[in-house]
Short mmCIF file of C-alpha atoms and ligand atoms in Angstrom, two decimals:
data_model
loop_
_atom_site.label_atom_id
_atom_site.label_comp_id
_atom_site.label_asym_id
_atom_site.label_seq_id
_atom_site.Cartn_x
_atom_site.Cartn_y
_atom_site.Cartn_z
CA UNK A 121 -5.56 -11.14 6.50
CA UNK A 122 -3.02 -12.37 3.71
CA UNK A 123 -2.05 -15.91 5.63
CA UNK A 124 -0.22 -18.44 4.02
CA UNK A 125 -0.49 -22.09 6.38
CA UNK A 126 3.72 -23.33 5.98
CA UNK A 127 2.84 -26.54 8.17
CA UNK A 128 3.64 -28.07 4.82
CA UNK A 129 6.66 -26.08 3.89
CA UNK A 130 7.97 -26.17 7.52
CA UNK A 131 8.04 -30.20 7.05
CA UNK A 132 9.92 -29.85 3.59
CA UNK A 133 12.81 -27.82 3.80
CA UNK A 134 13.64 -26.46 0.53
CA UNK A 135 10.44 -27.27 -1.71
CA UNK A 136 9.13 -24.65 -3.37
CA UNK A 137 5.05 -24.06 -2.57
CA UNK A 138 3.14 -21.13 -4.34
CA UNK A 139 0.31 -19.18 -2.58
CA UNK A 140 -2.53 -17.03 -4.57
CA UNK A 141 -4.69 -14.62 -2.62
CA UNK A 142 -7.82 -12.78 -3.92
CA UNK A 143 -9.68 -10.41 -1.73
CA UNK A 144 -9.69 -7.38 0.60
CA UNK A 145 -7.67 -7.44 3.74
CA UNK A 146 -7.96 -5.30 6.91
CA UNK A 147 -4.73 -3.23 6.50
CA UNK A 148 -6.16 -0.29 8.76
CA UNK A 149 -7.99 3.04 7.87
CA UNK A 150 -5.33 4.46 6.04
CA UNK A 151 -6.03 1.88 3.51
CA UNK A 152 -9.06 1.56 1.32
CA UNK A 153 -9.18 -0.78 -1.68
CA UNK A 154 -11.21 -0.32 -4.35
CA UNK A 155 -10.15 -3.51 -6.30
CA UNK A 156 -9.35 -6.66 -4.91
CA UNK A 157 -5.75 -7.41 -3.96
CA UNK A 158 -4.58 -10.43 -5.77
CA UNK A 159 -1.36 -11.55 -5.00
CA UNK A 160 0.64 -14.80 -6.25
CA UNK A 161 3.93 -15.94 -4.48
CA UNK A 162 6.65 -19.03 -4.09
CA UNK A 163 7.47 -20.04 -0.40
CA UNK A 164 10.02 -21.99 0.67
CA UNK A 165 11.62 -22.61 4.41
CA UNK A 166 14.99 -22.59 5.33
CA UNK A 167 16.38 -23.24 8.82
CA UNK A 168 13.42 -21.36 10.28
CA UNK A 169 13.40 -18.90 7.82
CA UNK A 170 10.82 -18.84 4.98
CA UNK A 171 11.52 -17.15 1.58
CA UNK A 172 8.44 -15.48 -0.17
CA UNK A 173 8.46 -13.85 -3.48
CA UNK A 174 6.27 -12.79 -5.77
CA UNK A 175 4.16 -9.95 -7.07
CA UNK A 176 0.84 -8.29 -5.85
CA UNK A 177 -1.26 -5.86 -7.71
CA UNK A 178 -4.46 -3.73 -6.80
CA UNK A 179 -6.64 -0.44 -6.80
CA UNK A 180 -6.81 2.21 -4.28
CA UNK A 181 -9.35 4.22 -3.53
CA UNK A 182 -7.30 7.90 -3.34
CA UNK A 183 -7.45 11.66 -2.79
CA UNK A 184 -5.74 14.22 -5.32
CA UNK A 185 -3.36 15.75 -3.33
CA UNK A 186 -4.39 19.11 -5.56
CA UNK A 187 -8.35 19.44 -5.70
CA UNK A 188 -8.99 16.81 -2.87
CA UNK A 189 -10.76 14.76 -5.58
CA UNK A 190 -11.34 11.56 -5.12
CA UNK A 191 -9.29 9.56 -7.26
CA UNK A 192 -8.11 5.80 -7.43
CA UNK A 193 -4.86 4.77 -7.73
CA UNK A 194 -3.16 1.62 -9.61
CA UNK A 195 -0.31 -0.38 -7.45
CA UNK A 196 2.05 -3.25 -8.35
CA UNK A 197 4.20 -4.14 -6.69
CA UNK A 198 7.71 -7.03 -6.66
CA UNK A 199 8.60 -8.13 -3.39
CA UNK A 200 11.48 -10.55 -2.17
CA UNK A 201 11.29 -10.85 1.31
CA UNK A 202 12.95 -13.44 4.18
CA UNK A 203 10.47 -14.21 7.10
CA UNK A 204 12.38 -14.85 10.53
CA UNK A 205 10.23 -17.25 12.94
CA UNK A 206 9.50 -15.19 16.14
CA UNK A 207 12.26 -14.55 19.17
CA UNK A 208 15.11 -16.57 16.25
CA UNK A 209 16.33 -13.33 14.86
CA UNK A 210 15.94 -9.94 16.70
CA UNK A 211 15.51 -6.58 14.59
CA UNK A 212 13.98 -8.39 11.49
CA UNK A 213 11.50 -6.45 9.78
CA UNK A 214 9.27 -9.70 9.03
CA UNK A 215 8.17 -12.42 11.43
CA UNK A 216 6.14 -15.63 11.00
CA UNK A 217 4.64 -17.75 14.23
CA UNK A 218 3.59 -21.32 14.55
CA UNK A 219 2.43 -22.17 11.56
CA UNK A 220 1.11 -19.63 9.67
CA UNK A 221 2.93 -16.70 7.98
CA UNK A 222 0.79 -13.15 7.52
CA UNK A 223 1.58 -10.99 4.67
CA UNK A 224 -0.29 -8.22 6.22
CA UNK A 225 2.68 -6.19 7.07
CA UNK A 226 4.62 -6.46 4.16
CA UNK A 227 2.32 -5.93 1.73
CA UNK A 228 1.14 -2.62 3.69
CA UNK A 229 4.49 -1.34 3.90
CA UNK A 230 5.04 -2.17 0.32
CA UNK A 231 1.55 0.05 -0.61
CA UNK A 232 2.57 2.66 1.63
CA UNK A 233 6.44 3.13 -0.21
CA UNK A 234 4.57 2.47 -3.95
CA UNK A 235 2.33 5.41 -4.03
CA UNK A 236 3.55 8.07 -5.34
CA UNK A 237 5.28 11.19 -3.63
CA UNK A 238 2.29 13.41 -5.22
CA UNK A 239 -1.20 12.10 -5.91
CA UNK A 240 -2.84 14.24 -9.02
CA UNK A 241 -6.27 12.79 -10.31
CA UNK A 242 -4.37 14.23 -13.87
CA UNK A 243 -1.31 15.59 -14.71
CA UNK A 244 -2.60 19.30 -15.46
CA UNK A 245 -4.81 19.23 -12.14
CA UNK A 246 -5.94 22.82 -12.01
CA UNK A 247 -7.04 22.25 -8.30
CA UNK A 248 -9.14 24.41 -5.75
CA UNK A 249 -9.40 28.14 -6.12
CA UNK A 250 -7.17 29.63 -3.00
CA UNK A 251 -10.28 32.17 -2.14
CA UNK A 252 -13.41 30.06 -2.62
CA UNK A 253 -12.17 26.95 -2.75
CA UNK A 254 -13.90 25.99 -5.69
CA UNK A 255 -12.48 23.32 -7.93
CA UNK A 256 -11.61 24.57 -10.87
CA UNK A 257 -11.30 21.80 -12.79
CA UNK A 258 -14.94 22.15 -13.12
CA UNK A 259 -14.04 25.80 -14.52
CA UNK A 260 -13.11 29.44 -13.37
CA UNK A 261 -14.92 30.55 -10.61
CA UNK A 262 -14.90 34.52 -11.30
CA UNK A 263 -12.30 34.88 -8.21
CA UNK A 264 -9.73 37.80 -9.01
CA UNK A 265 -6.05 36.57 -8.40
CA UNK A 266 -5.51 39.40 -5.88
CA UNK A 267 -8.48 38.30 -3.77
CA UNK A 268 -6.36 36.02 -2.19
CA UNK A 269 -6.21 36.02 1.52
CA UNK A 270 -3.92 34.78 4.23
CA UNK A 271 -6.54 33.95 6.54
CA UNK A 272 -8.49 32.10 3.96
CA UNK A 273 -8.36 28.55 5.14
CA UNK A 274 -7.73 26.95 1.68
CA UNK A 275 -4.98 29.97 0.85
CA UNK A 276 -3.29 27.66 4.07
CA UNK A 277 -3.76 24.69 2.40
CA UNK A 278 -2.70 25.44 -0.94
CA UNK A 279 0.30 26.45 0.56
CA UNK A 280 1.21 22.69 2.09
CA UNK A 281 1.35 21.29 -1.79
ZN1 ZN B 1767 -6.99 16.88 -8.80
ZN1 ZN B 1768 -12.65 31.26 -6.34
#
């Protein structure tokens, strides 16, 4: 969990705080870090609203979306965000209660719109033969183009990319 405690804030309207996080927070399965996040923000609270901003960087652990590699993949990531307490605002994206304030959600929406459309573990990925589903960055596999098969299951999957 990425919590910041605004008792303080809450109590001084207007002062700036900063926050620093180091670590690896629970963001679900679909997740998996293979660096620490570390994350540095400025908080301040405004009529029940609290301002965060900052920056956030980290490692993921990744698949190539070509050879099914695994890969890892570098994220950083600006944010700017306005935190409504609960029930004061409907709709808003971002919520705090009580006293404490969870970047969770934020930060694993911002992951989720930072990686990229395409994950390649290089730029000239050769990925997996369509027939044997060998990966060919690790060289040819003797396959002949025309082997190629409809049924094959990775002919299918080639075709998704
Ligand atoms: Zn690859
Ligand atoms: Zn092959």
């Amino acid at each position: 969990m990425v919590e910041i405690d605004i008792r303080e804030a809450l109590k001084e309207e207007g002062k700036v705080y900063t926050f620093h996080y180091e670590g690896i927070p629970d963001l679900g399965e679909d997740i998996s870090f293979a660096r620490p996040l570390v994350l540095d923000a400025e908080y301040s609270a405004l009529d029940r609203k609290v301002s965060v901003k900052g920056a956030f960087g980290t490692v993921l652990n990744t698949v190539c979306d070509r050879c099914l590699d695994d890969m890892k993949t570098e994220i950083s990531y600006r944010f700017d965000e306005l935190f409504f307490r609960v029930g004061t605002q409907e709709e808003e994206e971002y919520t705090y209660e009580g006293d404490v304030l969870s970047l969770d959600k934020m930060v694993y929406d911002a992951i989720i719109l930072s990686l990229p459309h395409q994950l390649l573990c290089k730029d000239d990925c050769k990925g997996i033969c369509p027939v044997c589903g060998q990966n060919l960055n690790d060289g040819p596999c003797g396959c002949k183009p025309e082997d190629t098969d409809e049924t094959n299951p990775f002919a299918k999957l080639k075709g998704l990319f």
